[in-house]
CSV table of C-alpha atoms in Angstrom, one decimal:
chain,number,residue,atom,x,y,z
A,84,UNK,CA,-3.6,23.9,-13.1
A,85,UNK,CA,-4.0,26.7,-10.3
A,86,UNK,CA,-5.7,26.0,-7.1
A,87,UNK,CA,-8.3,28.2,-6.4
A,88,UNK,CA,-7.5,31.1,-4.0
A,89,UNK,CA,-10.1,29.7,-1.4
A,90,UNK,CA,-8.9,26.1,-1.3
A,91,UNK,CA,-5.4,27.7,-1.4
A,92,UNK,CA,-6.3,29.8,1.8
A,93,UNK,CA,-7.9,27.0,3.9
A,94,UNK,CA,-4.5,25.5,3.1
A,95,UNK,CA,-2.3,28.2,4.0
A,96,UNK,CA,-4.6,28.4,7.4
A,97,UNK,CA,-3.6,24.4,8.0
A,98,UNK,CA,-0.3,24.9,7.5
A,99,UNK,CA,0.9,28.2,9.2
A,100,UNK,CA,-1.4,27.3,12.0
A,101,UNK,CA,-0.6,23.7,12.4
A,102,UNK,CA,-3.7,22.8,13.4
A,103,UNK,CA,-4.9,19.3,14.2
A,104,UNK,CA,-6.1,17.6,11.7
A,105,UNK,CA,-7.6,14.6,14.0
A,106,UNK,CA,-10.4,13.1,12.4
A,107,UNK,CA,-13.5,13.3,14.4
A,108,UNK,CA,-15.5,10.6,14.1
A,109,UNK,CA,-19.1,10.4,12.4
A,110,UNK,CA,-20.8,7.8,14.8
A,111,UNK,CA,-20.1,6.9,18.6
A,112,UNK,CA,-19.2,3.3,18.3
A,113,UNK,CA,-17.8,2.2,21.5
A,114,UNK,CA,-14.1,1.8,20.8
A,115,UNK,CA,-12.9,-1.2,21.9
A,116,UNK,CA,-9.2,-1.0,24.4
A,117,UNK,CA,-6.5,-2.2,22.5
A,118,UNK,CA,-3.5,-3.6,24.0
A,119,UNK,CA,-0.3,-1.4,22.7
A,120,UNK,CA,2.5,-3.4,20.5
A,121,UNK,CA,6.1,-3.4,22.1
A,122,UNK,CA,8.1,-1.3,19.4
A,123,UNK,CA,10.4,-3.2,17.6
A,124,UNK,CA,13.7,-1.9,17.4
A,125,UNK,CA,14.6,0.4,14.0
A,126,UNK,CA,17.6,1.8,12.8
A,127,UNK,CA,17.1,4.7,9.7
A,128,UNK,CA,20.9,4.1,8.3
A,129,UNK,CA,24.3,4.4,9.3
A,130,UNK,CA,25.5,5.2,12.1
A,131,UNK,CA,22.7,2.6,13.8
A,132,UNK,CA,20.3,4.4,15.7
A,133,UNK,CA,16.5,4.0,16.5
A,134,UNK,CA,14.6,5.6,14.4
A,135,UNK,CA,11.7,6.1,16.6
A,136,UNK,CA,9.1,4.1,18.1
A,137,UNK,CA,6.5,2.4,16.8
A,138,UNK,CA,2.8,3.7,17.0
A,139,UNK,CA,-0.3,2.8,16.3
A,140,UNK,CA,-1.8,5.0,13.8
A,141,UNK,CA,-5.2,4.4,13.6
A,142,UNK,CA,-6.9,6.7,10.7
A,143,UNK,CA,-5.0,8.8,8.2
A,144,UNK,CA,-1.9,8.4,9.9
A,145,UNK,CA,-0.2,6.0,7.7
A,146,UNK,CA,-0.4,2.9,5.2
A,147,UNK,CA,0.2,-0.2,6.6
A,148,UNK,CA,-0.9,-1.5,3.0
A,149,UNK,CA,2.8,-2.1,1.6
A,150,UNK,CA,3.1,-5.1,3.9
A,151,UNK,CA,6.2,-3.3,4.9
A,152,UNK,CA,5.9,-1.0,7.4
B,109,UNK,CA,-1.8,13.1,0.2
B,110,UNK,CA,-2.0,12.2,3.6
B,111,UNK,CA,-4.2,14.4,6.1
B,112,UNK,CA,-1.6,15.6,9.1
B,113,UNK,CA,-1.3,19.3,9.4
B,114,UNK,CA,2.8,18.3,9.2
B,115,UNK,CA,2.3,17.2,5.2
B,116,UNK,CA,0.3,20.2,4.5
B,117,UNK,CA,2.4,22.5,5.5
B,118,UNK,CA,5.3,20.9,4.0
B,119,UNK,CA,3.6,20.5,0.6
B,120,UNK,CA,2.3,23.9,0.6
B,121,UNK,CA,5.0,25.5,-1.8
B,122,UNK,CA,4.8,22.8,-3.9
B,123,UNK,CA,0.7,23.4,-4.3
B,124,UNK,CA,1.6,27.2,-4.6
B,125,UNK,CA,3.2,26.8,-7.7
B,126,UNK,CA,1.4,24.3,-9.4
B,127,UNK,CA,4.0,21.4,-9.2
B,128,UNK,CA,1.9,18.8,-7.8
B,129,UNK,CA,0.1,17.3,-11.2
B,130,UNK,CA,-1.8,14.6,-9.8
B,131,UNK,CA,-3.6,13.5,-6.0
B,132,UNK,CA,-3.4,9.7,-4.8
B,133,UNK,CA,-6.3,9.5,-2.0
B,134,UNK,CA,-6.5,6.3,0.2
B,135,UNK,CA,-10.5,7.1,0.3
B,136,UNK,CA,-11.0,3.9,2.6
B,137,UNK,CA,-8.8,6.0,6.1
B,138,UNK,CA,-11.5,8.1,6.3
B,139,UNK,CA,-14.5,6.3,5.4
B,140,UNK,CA,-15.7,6.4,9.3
B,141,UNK,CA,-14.6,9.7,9.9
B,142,UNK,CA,-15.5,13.2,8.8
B,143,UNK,CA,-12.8,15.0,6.4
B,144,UNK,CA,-12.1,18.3,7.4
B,145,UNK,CA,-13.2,21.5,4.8
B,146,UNK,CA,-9.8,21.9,3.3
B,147,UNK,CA,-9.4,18.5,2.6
B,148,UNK,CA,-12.3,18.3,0.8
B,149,UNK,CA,-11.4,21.1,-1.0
B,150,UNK,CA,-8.6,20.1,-2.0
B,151,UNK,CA,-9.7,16.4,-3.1
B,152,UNK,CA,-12.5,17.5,-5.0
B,153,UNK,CA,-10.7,20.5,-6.6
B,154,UNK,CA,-7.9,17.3,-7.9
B,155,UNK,CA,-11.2,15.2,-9.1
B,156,UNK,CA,-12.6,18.2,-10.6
B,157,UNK,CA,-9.5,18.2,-12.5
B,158,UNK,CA,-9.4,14.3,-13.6
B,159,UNK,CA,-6.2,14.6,-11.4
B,160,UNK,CA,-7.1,12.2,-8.3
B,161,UNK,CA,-7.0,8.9,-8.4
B,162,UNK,CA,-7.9,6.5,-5.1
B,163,UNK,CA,-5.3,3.9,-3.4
B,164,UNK,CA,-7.2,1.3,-0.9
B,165,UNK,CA,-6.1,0.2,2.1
B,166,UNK,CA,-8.3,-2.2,3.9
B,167,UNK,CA,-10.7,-4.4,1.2
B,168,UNK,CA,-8.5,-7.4,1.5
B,169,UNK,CA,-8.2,-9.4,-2.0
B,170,UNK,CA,-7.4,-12.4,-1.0
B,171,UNK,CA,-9.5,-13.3,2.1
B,172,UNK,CA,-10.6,-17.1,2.3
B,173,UNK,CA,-13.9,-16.0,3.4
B,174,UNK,CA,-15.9,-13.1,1.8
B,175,UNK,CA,-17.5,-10.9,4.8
B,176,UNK,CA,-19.8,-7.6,5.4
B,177,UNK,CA,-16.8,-6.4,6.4
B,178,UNK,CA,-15.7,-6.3,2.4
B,179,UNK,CA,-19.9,-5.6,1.3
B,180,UNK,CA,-19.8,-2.6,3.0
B,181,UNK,CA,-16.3,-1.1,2.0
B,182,UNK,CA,-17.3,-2.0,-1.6
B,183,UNK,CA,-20.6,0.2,-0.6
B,184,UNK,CA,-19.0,3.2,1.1
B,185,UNK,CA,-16.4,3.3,-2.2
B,186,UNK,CA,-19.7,2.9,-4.5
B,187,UNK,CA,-20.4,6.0,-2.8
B,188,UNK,CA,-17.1,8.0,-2.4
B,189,UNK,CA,-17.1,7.2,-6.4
B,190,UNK,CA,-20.4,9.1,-6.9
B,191,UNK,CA,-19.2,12.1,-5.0
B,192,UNK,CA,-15.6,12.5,-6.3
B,193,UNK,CA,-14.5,11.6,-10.1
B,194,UNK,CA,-11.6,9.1,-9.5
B,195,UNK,CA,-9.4,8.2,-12.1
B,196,UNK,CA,-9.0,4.9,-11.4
B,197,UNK,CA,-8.8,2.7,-8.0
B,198,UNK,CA,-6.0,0.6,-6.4
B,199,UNK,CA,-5.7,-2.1,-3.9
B,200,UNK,CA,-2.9,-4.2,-2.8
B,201,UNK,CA,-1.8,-8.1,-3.1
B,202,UNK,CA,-2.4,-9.5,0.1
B,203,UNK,CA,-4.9,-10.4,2.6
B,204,UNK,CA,-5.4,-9.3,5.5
B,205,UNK,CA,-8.4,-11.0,8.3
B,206,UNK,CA,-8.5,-9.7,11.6
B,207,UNK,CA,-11.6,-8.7,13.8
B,208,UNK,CA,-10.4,-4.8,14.2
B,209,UNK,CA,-9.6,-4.9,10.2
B,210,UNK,CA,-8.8,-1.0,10.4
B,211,UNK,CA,-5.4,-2.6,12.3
B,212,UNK,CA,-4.5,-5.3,9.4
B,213,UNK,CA,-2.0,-6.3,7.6
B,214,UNK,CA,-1.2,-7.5,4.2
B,215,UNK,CA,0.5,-10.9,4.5
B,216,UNK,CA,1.3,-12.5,1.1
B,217,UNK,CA,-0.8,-16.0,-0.4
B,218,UNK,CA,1.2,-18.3,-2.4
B,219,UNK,CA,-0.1,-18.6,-5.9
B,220,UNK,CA,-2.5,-21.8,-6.2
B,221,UNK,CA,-5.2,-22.0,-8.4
B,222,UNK,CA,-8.0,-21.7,-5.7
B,223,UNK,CA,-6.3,-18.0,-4.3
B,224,UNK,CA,-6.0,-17.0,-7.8
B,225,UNK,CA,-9.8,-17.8,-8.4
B,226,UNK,CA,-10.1,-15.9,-5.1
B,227,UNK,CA,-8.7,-12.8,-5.7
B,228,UNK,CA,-10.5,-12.5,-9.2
B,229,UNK,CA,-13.6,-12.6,-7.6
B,230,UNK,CA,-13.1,-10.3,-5.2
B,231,UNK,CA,-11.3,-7.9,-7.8
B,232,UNK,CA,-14.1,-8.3,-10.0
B,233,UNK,CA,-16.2,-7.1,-7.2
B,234,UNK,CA,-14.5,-4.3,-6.7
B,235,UNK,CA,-14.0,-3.1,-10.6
B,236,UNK,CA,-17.9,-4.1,-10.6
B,237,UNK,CA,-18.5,-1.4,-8.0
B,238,UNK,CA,-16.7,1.4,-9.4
B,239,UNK,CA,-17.1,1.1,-13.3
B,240,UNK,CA,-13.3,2.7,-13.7
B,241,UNK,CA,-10.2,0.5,-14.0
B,242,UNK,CA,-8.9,-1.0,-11.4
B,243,UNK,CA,-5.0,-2.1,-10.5
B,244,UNK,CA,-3.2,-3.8,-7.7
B,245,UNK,CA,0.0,-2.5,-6.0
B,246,UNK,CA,3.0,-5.3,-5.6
B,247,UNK,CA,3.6,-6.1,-1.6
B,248,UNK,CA,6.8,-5.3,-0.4
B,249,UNK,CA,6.4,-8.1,2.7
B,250,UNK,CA,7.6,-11.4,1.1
B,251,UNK,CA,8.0,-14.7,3.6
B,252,UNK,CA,10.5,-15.9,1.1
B,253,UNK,CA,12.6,-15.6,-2.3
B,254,UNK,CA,9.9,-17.9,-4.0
B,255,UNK,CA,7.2,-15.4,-2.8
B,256,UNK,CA,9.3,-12.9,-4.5
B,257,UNK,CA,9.8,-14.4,-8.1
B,258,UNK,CA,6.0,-15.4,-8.7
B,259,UNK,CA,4.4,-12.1,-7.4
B,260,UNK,CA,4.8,-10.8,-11.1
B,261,UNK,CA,3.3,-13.5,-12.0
B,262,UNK,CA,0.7,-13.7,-9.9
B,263,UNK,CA,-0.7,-10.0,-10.3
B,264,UNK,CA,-0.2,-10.7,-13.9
B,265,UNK,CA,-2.7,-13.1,-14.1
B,266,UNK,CA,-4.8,-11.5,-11.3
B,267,UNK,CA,-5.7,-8.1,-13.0
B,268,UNK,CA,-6.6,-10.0,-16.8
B,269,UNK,CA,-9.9,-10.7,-16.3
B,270,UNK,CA,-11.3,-6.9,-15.5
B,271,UNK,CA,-8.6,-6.2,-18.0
B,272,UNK,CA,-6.9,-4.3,-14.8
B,273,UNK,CA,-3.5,-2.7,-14.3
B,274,UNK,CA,-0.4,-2.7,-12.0
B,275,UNK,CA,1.0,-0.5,-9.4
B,276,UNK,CA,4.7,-1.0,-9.4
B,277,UNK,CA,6.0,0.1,-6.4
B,278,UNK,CA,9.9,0.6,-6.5
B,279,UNK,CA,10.3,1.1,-2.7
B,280,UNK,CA,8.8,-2.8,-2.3
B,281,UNK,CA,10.9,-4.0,-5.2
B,282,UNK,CA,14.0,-2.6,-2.7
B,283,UNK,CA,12.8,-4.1,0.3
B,284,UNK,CA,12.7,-7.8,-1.4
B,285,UNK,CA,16.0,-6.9,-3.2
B,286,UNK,CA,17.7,-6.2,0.0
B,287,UNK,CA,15.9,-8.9,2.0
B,288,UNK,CA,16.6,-11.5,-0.2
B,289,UNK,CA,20.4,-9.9,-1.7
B,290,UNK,CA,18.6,-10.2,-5.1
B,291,UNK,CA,19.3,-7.5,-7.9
B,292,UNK,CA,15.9,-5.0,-8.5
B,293,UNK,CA,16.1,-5.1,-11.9
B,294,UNK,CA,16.1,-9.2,-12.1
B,295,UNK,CA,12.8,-8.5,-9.8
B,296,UNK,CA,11.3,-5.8,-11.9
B,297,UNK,CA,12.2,-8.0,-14.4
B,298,UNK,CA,9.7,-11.0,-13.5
B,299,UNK,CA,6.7,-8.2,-13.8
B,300,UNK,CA,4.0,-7.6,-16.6
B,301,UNK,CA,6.1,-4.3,-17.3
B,302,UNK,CA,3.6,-3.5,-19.7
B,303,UNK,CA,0.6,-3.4,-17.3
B,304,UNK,CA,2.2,-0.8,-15.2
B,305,UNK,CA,0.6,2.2,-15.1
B,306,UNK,CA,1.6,3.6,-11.4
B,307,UNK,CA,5.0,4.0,-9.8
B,308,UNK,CA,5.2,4.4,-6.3
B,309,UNK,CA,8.3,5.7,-4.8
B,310,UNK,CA,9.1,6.2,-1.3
B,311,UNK,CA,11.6,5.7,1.4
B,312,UNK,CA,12.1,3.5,4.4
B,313,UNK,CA,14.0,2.7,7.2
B,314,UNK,CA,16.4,-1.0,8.3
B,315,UNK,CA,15.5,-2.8,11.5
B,316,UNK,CA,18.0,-4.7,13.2
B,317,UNK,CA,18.7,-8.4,12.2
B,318,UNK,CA,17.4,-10.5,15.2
B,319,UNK,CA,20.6,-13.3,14.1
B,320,UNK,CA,23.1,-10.7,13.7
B,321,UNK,CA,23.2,-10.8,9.6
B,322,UNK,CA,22.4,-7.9,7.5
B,323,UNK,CA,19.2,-5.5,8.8
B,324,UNK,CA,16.4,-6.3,7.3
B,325,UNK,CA,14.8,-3.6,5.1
B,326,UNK,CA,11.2,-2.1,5.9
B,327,UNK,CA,8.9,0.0,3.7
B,328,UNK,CA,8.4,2.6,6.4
B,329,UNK,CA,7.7,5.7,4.2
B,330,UNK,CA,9.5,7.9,6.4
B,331,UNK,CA,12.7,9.1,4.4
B,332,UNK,CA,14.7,10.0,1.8
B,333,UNK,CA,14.2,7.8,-1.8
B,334,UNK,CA,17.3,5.6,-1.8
B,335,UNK,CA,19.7,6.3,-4.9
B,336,UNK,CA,19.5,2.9,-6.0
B,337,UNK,CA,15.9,3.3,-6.6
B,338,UNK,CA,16.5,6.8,-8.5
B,339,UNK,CA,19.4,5.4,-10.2
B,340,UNK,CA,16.7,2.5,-11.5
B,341,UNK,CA,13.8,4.9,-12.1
B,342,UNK,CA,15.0,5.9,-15.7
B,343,UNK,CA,14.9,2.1,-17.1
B,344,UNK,CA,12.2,1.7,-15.7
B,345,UNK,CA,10.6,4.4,-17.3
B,346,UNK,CA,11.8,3.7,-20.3
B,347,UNK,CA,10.3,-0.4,-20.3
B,348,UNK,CA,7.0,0.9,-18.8
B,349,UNK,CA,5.2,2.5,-22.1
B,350,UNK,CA,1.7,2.5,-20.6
B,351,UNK,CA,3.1,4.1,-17.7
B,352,UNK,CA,0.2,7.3,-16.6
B,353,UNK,CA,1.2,8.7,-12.5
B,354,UNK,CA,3.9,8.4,-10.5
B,355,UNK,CA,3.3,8.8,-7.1
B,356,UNK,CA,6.0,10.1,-4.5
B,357,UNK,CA,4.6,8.4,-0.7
B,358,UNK,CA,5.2,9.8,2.3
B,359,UNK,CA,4.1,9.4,6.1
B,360,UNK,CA,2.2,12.7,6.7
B,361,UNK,CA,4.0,12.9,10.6
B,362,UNK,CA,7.4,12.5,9.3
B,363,UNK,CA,7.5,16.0,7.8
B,364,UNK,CA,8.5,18.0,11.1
B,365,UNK,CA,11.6,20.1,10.6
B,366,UNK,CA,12.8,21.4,8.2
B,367,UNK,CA,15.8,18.4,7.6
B,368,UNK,CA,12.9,16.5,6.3
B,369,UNK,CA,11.0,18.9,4.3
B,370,UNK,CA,14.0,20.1,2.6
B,371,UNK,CA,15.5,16.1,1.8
B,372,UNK,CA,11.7,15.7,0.7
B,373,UNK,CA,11.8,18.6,-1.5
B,374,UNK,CA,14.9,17.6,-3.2
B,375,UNK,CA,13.6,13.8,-3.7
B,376,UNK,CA,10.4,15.4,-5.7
B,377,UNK,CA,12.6,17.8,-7.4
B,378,UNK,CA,15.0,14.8,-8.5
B,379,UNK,CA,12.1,12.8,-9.8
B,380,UNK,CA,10.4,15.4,-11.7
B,381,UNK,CA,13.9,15.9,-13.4
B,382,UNK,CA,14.4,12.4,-14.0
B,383,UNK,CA,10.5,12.2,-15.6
B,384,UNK,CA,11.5,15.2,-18.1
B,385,UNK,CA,14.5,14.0,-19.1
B,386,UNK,CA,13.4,10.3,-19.4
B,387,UNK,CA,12.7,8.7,-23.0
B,388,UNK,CA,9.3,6.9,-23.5
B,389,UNK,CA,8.3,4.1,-25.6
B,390,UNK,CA,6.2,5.6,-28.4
B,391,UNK,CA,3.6,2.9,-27.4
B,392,UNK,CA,-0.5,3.5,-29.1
B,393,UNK,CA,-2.1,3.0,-25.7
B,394,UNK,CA,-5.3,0.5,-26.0
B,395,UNK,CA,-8.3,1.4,-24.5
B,396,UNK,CA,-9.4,0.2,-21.3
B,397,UNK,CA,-11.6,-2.8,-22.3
B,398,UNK,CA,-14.3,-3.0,-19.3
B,399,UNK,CA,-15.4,-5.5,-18.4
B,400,UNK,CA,-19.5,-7.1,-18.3
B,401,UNK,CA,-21.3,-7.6,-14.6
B,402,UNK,CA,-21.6,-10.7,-14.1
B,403,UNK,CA,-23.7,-12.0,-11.0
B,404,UNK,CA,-22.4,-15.1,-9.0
B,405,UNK,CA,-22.0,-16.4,-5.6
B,406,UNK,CA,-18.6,-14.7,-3.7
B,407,UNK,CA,-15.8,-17.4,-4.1
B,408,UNK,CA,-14.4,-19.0,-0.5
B,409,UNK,CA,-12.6,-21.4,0.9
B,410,UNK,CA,-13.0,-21.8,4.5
B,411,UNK,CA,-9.7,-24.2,4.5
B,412,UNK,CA,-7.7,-21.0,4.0
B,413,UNK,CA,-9.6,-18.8,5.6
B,414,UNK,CA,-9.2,-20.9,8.5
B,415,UNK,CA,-5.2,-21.3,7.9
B,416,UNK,CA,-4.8,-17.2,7.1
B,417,UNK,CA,-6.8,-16.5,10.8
B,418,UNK,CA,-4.3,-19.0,12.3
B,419,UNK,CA,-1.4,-17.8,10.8
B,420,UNK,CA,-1.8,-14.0,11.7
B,421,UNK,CA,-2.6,-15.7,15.3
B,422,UNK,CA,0.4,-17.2,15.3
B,423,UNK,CA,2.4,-14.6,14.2
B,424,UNK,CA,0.9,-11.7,16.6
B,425,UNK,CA,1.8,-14.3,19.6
B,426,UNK,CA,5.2,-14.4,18.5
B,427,UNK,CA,5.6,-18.2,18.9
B,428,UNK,CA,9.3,-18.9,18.3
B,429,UNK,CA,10.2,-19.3,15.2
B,430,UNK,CA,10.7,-23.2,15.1
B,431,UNK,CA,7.4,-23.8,16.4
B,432,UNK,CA,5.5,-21.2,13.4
B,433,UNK,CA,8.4,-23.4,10.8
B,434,UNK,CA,6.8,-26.6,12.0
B,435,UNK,CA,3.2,-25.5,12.2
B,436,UNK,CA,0.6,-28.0,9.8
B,437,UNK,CA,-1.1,-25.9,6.7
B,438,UNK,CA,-2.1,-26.7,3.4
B,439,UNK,CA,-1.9,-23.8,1.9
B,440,UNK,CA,1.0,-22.2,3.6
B,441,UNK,CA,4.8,-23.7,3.6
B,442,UNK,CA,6.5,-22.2,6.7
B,443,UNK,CA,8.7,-24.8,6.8
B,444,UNK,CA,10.6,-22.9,3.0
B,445,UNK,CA,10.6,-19.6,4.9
B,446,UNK,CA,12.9,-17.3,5.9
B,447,UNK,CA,13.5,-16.9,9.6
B,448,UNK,CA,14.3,-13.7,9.9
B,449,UNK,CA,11.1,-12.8,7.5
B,450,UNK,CA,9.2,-14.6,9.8
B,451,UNK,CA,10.2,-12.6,13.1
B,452,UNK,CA,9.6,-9.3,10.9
B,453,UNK,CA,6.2,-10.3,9.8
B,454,UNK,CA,5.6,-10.6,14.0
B,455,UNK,CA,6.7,-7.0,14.6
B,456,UNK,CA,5.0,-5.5,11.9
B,457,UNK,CA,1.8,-7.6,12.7
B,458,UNK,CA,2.0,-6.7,16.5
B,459,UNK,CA,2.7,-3.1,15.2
B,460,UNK,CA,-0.3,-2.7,13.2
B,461,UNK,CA,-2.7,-6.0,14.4
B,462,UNK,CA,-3.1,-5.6,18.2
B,463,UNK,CA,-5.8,-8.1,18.8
């Protein structure tokens, strides 16, 4: 199954030019302030070290679904 | 997939040469917000294909009360269906109730007979909606060991009635056989191994134990698939003979050097290895058996809706953890749960829940 050598290019032009995929939203709903969590301290695996700090990720930046993360 | 310019660019050789057989698309992160043009391409290239298939986030299937909030992302997917040809749809066990829903998280119900009736009638909703089959992903967060033993269970008897399927996610099965220093095979043991027809497989990271014991284990999805969950993945295989996709998660910021890319490369390399080598059940597969509409009234309980809104309170406010032990519900028993569970499910809901 090939991707077609448009879709490939739009790609290709994502990738190499690292541009920002930040969703823009469709409406203007107000957004409402949110207060920012205090990161709780990670480690990735031996030796301990933080693996980085916690971030609030609001659209398309990660799954929160696994009940886990 | 996941839409940072990071994951695209890391995935790109994999796209180039064709390696990348199937798309999962959580179609519910974007439902306020405009996808950009290669996106889109991309997507509807996969659905063009029969090769995507939709994982939601956000429905909630186990929520005491039933809301707009849950009308409308049942209309919006109605929608997303009629543009793009999904293969099937996913959601996970869990509910999750909070004003700013976009910020939830899943916490797990204990199985009773009213949240099993729950969560049939809101996944009957849902399979309603779509007209494809629909399947449930297992939750990694358990509050305790007896959480863990009748999840099987529980998603076993959830999915029946809409003749539905399971995601098994390995990386969730690690986390509870960590947590709770249980083997993963005795877990995956306790599920319908037959419903499966998703793997998930990712990596994650170990926080710190607040009482000085063992780290606690977290489903991050920000590295490298632990061997013990590759050196599982070909029994696995072998018991689940309905099995369709397997699905290799990844947070799209965490691919920014090359360290990453390369260890992400080799991980999806390994698994495809593992996947040819691997020997399946010859198994006649039954034909999804869909299920007739039928109209009724949206179950609740306002008891437990009440007692979930409370709990994730209680939890975000990070009351010590005697005081959340000794806390009244009816539903809940935080007085059989693990402490240590307990201040984890306060950093991951002040992580992703700020009220």
């Amino acid at each position: 199954m090939k991707i077609p050598a448009l879709v490939m290019a739009s790609l290709l032009a994502v990738g190499v030019s690292g541009q920002t995929t930040k969703p823009v939203k469709k409406g203007s709903k107000p957004v409402k302030k949110i207060r920012k969590a205090d990161s709780p301290k990670t480690v990735k695996a031996e030796p301990k070290h933080v693996v980085k700090k916690d971030t609030i990720l609001k659209y398309g930046g990660g799954c929160p679904a696994c009940g886990m993360g | 997939m996941m839409p940072e310019a990071d994951f695209v660019s890391a995935i790109l050789p994999l796209l180039q040469n064709n390696s990348i057989d199937v798309l999962e698309w959580s179609f519910d992160t974007f439902y306020d917000t405009e996808e950009p043009s290669w996106l889109s391409g991309l997507l509807d290239f996969y659905a063009e294909n029969d090769r995507l298939i939709g994982h939601g986030v956000y429905y909630s299937l186990f929520d005491g009360r039933w809301n707009d909030r849950q009308e409308n992302w049942l209309r919006k997917l109605k929608e997303e269906c009629k543009r793009r040809n999904y293969n099937h749809i996913t959601e996970h066990f869990g509910f999750m109730n909070t004003e700013n829903f976009h910020q939830g998280v899943p916490l797990p119900v204990p199985l009773l007979p009213k949240t099993l009736q729950i969560g049939k009638d809101r996944l009957r909703r849902l399979q309603d909606a779509v007209g494809i089959p629909v399947g449930v992903e297992n939750l990694a967060f358990s509050f305790s060991l007896d959480d863990v033993r009748e999840q099987g269970r529980f998603l076993d008897m959830l999915v029946e009635d809409i003749d539905g399927f399971l995601i098994l996610d390995l990386h969730n099965i690690y986390c509870q056989a960590c947590n709770f220093e249980i083997d993963m095979q005795d877990i995956i043991s306790m599920y319908p191994l037959g419903k499966v027809k998703e793997i998930h497989l990712s990596g994650g990271s170990w926080q710190e134990s607040a009482y000085g014991k063992k780290p606690i284990r977290r489903d991050t999805h920000d590295d490298r698939i632990p061997e013990e969950i590759l050196q599982t993945l070909p029994k696995v295989l072998s018991q689940c003979y309905n099995l369709e996709y397997i699905i290799i998660e990844r947070l799209g910021n965490t691919l920014n050097n090359d360290t990453e890319k390369q260890i992400f490369f080799s991980d999806f390399n390994h698994v495809k290895e593992i996947i040819e080598v691997s020997v399946y059940p010859n198994v006649d597969k039954e034909n999804w058996k869909r299920a007739e509409k039928i109209y009724s009234e949206p179950v609740e309980d306002l008891l437990l809706h009440e007692e979930q809104t409370r709990l994730t309170k209680l939890l975000f406010d990070e009351n010590n953890i005697e005081s959340v032990k000794n806390e009244q519900f009816i539903y809940f028993k935080p007085e059989n749960w693990d402490e240590e569970m307990i201040m984890t499910a306060q950093q991951i809901i002040k992580k992703w829940n700020p009220y």
